[in-house]
Every structure is written in structure tokens, then in C-alpha cells.
XYZ file of C-alpha atoms in Angstrom:
335
model
C 81.488 84.324 113.042
C 83.943 87.099 112.343
C 83.625 89.274 109.276
C 86.234 89.153 106.523
C 86.335 92.068 104.069
C 88.423 91.504 100.994
C 90.830 94.181 99.880
C 94.218 94.971 98.480
C 96.203 94.932 101.674
C 97.488 98.338 100.642
C 95.666 101.218 102.276
C 96.630 103.865 99.798
C 93.274 105.333 98.927
C 93.321 107.419 102.074
C 96.672 109.111 101.504
C 96.229 112.818 102.044
C 97.197 114.030 98.558
C 97.661 112.573 95.128
C 100.947 110.731 94.715
C 101.920 111.350 98.323
C 103.538 108.568 100.333
C 103.307 110.158 103.756
C 100.976 111.987 106.069
C 101.097 113.347 109.619
C 100.603 111.198 112.720
C 100.069 112.717 116.164
C 100.188 110.754 119.454
C 96.598 110.142 120.493
C 95.432 111.601 123.803
C 92.308 109.447 123.882
C 91.779 106.981 126.734
C 91.135 103.385 125.716
C 89.001 100.898 127.656
C 88.417 97.213 126.962
C 85.160 95.875 128.391
C 85.225 98.679 130.962
C 88.868 98.199 132.028
C 91.436 100.857 131.130
C 94.088 99.656 128.690
C 97.541 101.238 128.692
C 98.019 101.220 124.952
C 99.506 103.927 122.750
C 98.077 105.062 119.446
C 98.505 107.691 116.761
C 95.773 109.904 115.387
C 95.808 110.093 111.583
C 93.147 111.895 109.579
C 90.850 111.930 112.606
C 91.123 108.197 113.354
C 93.082 106.215 115.939
C 95.725 103.843 114.591
C 97.302 101.057 116.683
C 99.899 98.346 116.231
C 98.169 95.072 115.429
C 100.215 93.341 118.125
C 99.075 95.925 120.688
C 95.418 95.386 119.795
C 95.897 91.628 119.956
C 97.613 91.969 123.339
C 94.827 93.983 124.985
C 92.146 91.681 123.516
C 93.879 88.453 124.515
C 91.534 86.182 126.453
C 88.378 87.965 125.273
C 85.766 86.923 122.737
C 87.621 89.021 120.159
C 91.130 87.601 120.593
C 93.310 86.945 117.567
C 96.869 85.852 116.772
C 99.415 87.895 114.801
C 102.303 86.360 112.860
C 104.748 87.737 110.293
C 105.709 86.098 106.984
C 108.857 87.896 105.907
C 109.213 85.983 102.645
C 105.888 87.361 101.408
C 105.954 90.720 103.243
C 102.758 89.534 104.883
C 101.025 89.803 108.265
C 98.720 86.905 109.131
C 95.858 87.338 111.594
C 94.110 84.257 112.972
C 90.656 84.623 114.477
C 89.789 83.253 117.923
C 93.349 82.179 118.709
C 95.292 83.310 121.762
C 97.929 85.922 121.065
C 101.599 84.930 121.441
C 103.788 87.648 122.955
C 106.996 88.378 121.031
C 108.229 91.396 123.011
C 107.750 95.096 122.432
C 103.993 95.115 122.917
C 102.335 98.109 124.599
C 105.465 100.250 124.466
C 105.320 104.011 124.773
C 105.644 106.038 121.587
C 107.755 109.145 120.929
C 106.221 112.499 121.732
C 105.491 114.918 118.938
C 104.266 114.670 115.380
C 105.622 111.772 113.321
C 105.693 110.985 109.617
C 103.384 108.133 108.579
C 104.251 106.380 105.313
C 101.852 104.102 103.504
C 102.220 100.503 104.616
C 102.953 98.020 101.875
C 102.673 94.884 103.988
C 99.920 92.528 102.896
C 97.504 91.693 105.707
C 95.626 88.397 105.672
C 92.851 87.287 108.019
C 92.337 83.540 108.255
C 94.130 83.107 104.933
C 92.267 85.809 102.983
C 93.247 89.423 102.232
C 91.894 91.797 104.889
C 90.771 95.393 104.410
C 92.879 97.255 106.958
C 94.081 100.828 106.528
C 97.783 100.853 107.429
C 100.652 103.291 107.851
C 104.291 102.685 108.753
C 105.616 104.910 111.540
C 109.171 104.568 112.856
C 109.473 101.035 111.497
C 106.154 99.781 112.877
C 102.852 99.257 111.079
C 99.743 100.924 112.514
C 96.161 100.112 111.549
C 92.829 101.830 112.033
C 91.023 100.506 115.095
C 87.592 100.561 113.458
C 88.860 98.498 110.519
C 90.140 95.848 112.939
C 86.870 95.989 114.892
C 84.874 95.475 111.706
C 87.056 92.559 110.616
C 86.916 90.759 113.982
C 83.375 91.825 114.855
C 83.835 93.673 118.125
C 82.330 97.060 118.847
C 84.045 100.419 119.288
C 82.305 103.452 120.775
C 83.475 107.034 121.177
C 82.638 109.570 123.888
C 83.743 112.981 122.673
C 83.071 114.670 126.011
C 85.453 112.407 127.934
C 87.746 111.695 124.932
C 87.272 107.988 125.591
C 87.366 104.999 123.251
C 85.541 101.883 124.458
C 86.245 98.484 122.951
C 83.372 96.108 123.719
C 84.294 92.551 122.824
C 80.865 91.121 123.649
C 79.080 93.298 121.091
C 79.126 93.085 117.308
C 80.637 95.898 115.296
C 78.342 98.862 114.638
C 79.485 101.579 112.250
C 76.802 103.893 113.620
C 75.265 104.448 110.200
C 71.659 103.710 109.306
C 70.395 103.816 105.775
C 67.168 103.014 103.977
C 69.127 102.448 100.792
C 69.425 98.828 99.668
C 72.830 97.316 100.166
C 74.939 97.381 97.009
C 75.485 93.990 95.382
C 78.647 92.171 96.348
C 81.295 92.011 93.643
C 84.279 89.694 93.509
C 83.574 87.624 96.596
C 87.010 86.153 95.982
C 89.183 89.242 95.623
C 92.439 87.535 94.848
C 90.878 85.230 92.259
C 89.450 88.248 90.450
C 92.968 89.336 89.536
C 94.299 85.884 88.836
C 91.586 85.219 86.263
C 92.138 88.488 84.397
C 94.465 88.885 81.460
C 96.712 91.923 81.515
C 94.806 95.083 80.564
C 91.452 93.268 80.800
C 88.860 95.172 82.848
C 87.098 93.071 85.475
C 83.574 92.395 84.101
C 82.093 92.762 87.598
C 83.582 96.228 87.902
C 82.397 97.221 84.416
C 78.878 96.009 85.262
C 78.878 98.263 88.289
C 80.031 101.204 86.187
C 77.373 100.572 83.571
C 74.675 100.464 86.266
C 75.309 104.096 87.171
C 73.319 106.830 85.404
C 75.065 108.925 82.776
C 77.839 108.151 80.347
C 80.960 106.684 82.017
C 84.116 108.771 81.893
C 87.007 106.959 80.225
C 90.316 107.901 81.794
C 93.767 107.119 80.465
C 96.880 107.868 82.501
C 100.553 107.201 81.890
C 102.329 105.807 84.926
C 105.597 107.262 86.180
C 107.536 105.538 88.944
C 109.337 107.726 91.461
C 111.902 106.556 94.012
C 110.919 108.804 96.932
C 113.964 108.031 99.060
C 116.599 108.526 96.370
C 114.626 111.312 94.622
C 114.697 109.911 91.098
C 112.456 108.348 88.490
C 112.918 104.633 87.914
C 111.743 102.340 85.117
C 110.947 98.840 86.407
C 110.286 96.416 83.549
C 107.550 93.771 83.739
C 106.145 95.124 86.998
C 102.619 93.844 87.664
C 100.246 96.412 89.129
C 96.766 95.933 90.504
C 94.085 98.592 90.298
C 91.314 98.554 92.889
C 88.168 100.638 93.302
C 87.710 101.704 96.934
C 85.155 103.708 98.781
C 86.710 106.728 100.442
C 86.342 107.689 104.133
C 83.135 106.010 105.258
C 81.945 109.158 107.039
C 81.203 110.685 103.627
C 77.531 110.400 102.731
C 78.119 109.398 99.112
C 80.249 106.316 99.713
C 77.474 103.724 99.644
C 76.925 104.421 95.967
C 80.239 102.795 95.095
C 81.492 99.246 95.814
C 83.623 98.987 98.922
C 86.456 97.072 97.276
C 86.440 95.809 93.707
C 89.251 94.597 91.478
C 89.386 96.779 88.364
C 92.226 95.375 86.263
C 95.875 94.380 86.305
C 98.549 95.799 84.051
C 102.247 95.248 83.513
C 104.978 97.660 82.551
C 106.772 97.021 79.278
C 110.452 96.257 78.795
C 111.287 99.958 79.144
C 109.361 100.384 82.400
C 106.346 102.215 80.958
C 102.615 101.504 81.221
C 99.332 103.229 80.450
C 96.195 102.609 82.498
C 92.792 102.996 80.812
C 89.378 102.240 82.344
C 85.902 103.727 82.913
C 84.646 105.621 85.962
C 80.939 106.309 86.613
C 80.134 109.910 85.787
C 78.764 110.704 89.256
C 81.791 109.160 90.935
C 84.124 111.179 88.716
C 82.309 114.352 89.708
C 82.620 113.450 93.392
C 86.334 112.833 92.914
C 86.533 116.352 91.519
C 84.255 118.155 93.985
C 85.253 116.350 97.186
C 88.921 115.734 96.372
C 88.680 112.052 97.258
C 90.451 109.108 95.698
C 88.285 106.139 94.819
C 91.047 104.204 93.074
C 94.335 102.717 94.223
C 97.279 101.414 92.227
C 99.650 99.007 93.912
C 102.414 96.581 93.026
C 101.509 92.948 93.509
C 104.671 92.296 95.495
C 108.067 93.770 96.285
C 110.243 94.277 93.218
C 113.921 94.833 92.484
C 115.439 97.683 90.493
C 119.066 98.763 90.228
C 120.024 96.486 93.118
C 117.397 97.867 95.476
C 114.110 96.390 96.739
C 110.962 98.501 96.454
C 107.263 98.540 97.121
C 104.957 100.568 94.882
C 101.613 102.242 95.413
C 99.534 105.386 95.048
C 96.029 106.762 94.883
C 94.456 108.106 91.724
C 92.884 111.572 91.892
C 90.629 113.541 89.564
C 93.463 115.945 88.747
C 95.784 113.123 87.702
C 93.022 111.685 85.515
C 92.621 115.072 83.846
C 96.379 115.520 83.441
C 96.809 112.028 82.027
C 99.759 111.186 84.286
C 99.990 109.611 87.725
C 103.145 109.238 89.771
C 103.471 105.858 91.473
C 105.482 106.197 94.649
C 108.204 103.561 94.999
C 109.559 103.138 98.518
C 112.882 101.429 99.077
C 112.525 98.855 101.830
C 115.151 99.578 104.480
C 115.889 97.617 107.656
C 112.465 96.008 107.898
C 112.695 93.106 110.324
C 110.113 90.401 110.860
C 108.914 91.081 114.410
C 109.040 94.815 113.809
C 106.988 94.679 110.641
C 103.982 92.989 112.233
C 103.818 95.323 115.211
């Protein structure tokens, strides 16, 4: 049985700097093999990880134990992945990518696996969405190995996913087994009791943060004030290579808030003291803020999202990046 990890569908906790909407993507030079056979598939390297189009991964895994289908739901800005179903070619798979460094913007497409939100780190590059290979491997339970000497990535569809980490620490309790329901059952500005229980279980006095949200149109270089915009706040672990991540839940709904009639909102919640210190010392973002869906403002359609850093918590203001959706077609979006 494949593994489903619940998440926001917005991979904004790994953005390089607070409030940023873009990072650098470099064409990967790594060779990729599937069950020992070389695969001619292009990828980008972002923050030390290989990112692929979902349709490209599905294409090279088609017919294996790890095959999955990819479809696009334009009405909901949503990519649907179906486990153990043959992939249907739509055209454009396994294309070459432009040479040179590219700009990678945060992806705002929701990704669902077998009808449930999937935890996949995504960036949009030149109109296509790219996702971290290891996230896909974890979700669909196939293994990925790396040989640094030969610069080779091996996808092994007959083996279960192995993150390569061993720990004697007990596994943290699971919170919000139904991620989406956690938000739907909350009133606006109500903190998720499961999240608060996790905070209270940490040693020390929790740090209460309160930040005013500002919404910035990054394409048109202006502040905007969307009224009645619902936002979801999620607690994420940062890059899993960091040795302190297991002390914090992988993905937990924190609360939902809504802007007022003038487009303003203030976010207030508790952070465990040790986590707050790690946010400060390691410059990581454990929290993400994202719009529930696309929204309209001044005749334009936007998506919204950002990470929340220690420095923004201290300053009391966080800038939510609003990206105008331009020329996003169905087949292109799911690639």
C-alpha cells in the first residue's frame, strides 16, 4: 500500500528567504536510472534536491510497480495523482529543458493523491510545475538512492522508500490524520487543539507571536488589500536533513484566519520555545501561510502564500506574496 502524507499542497516552507516567491533552479547534471535502465528525463536542482515534472516521473515509471496517473483539474487549480494506474500520455513528456539558471516560483497548485492532499514540494518554472523526487518516492513508496561518486540517481520501484535516517527516538504522535477536516472544523482564529497540545508538550514556556499580514502583488509591484480572504496556517518540518526536525510534527494544521473588509488580518499563535530558538539560530521556517484557493482582486486572479521566519515574528509583520496567475493552461500546469 502506498503512503499518503497529508499537507497543504503549497510547498512554501522551503522558500529560500522570508517573503520570497522565487529561488534559483539549475539544470541537473545527474544521471537517472529506473530499475537499472537509464531514463532520459530532465530535472532541475533546487536547494540541493532534484525536481521533476510529475508527468515525466509518471512516464518513466509507467508499467512498473510504482506507476501512477496524473490529471489536471483546472476549475480547482488541482493536480490529481492516482496510485497504481497506468499513465496516460498527453504530449510534452520527457522534453529537454533550457540551458542555464532559471527562476523557480512557488507552486500554488493543490496536489491530491487518491483524493487526499499530498505533501509534495513544488516550484513553477517556465510555466511547468516541478516536484521533489524524494517527496514523490515517499508518497508512492518506491526507493531512491544516490551515488555521489558517479552522480547517479537510481529509482528502484521494487523497493519501499527509505529516507536513509535511523533514529532511536520514538516516533512523534500523529496529529490531524484528516488534514483537510482539521481546517473545516475550526472557527476563524481558533487554534487547532491538536497543534496546541503539541506545543504544550514541549519544555519551556511557549512563545506567543503576533504578526500583521501585508499582501504584496509581486508582478505589479504593489500592496493589495483582499477582503474576506481565507488563509490557512500550517506547521511544517523544515529540510529533513536537519537533525532537529523530528522534534516537530511533519504537517499540522494550526489555524485559519480571514481578512476583514479592509483587507487586513493579524495572526496570533504559540510556538514551542525550542522551535522558536531553532528558527532563529538555523534560519529555517517551520510555518507556512497560504490562501485556501485562488482569489480575485481589482479584476485580477491571484494565489497567495509565504513562509514565516523568526525575524518576521520579531518584527510583527509578514508579507504574503500574491502571484497573479498568467497564461496557466491545464495540460501545462500538471506537467
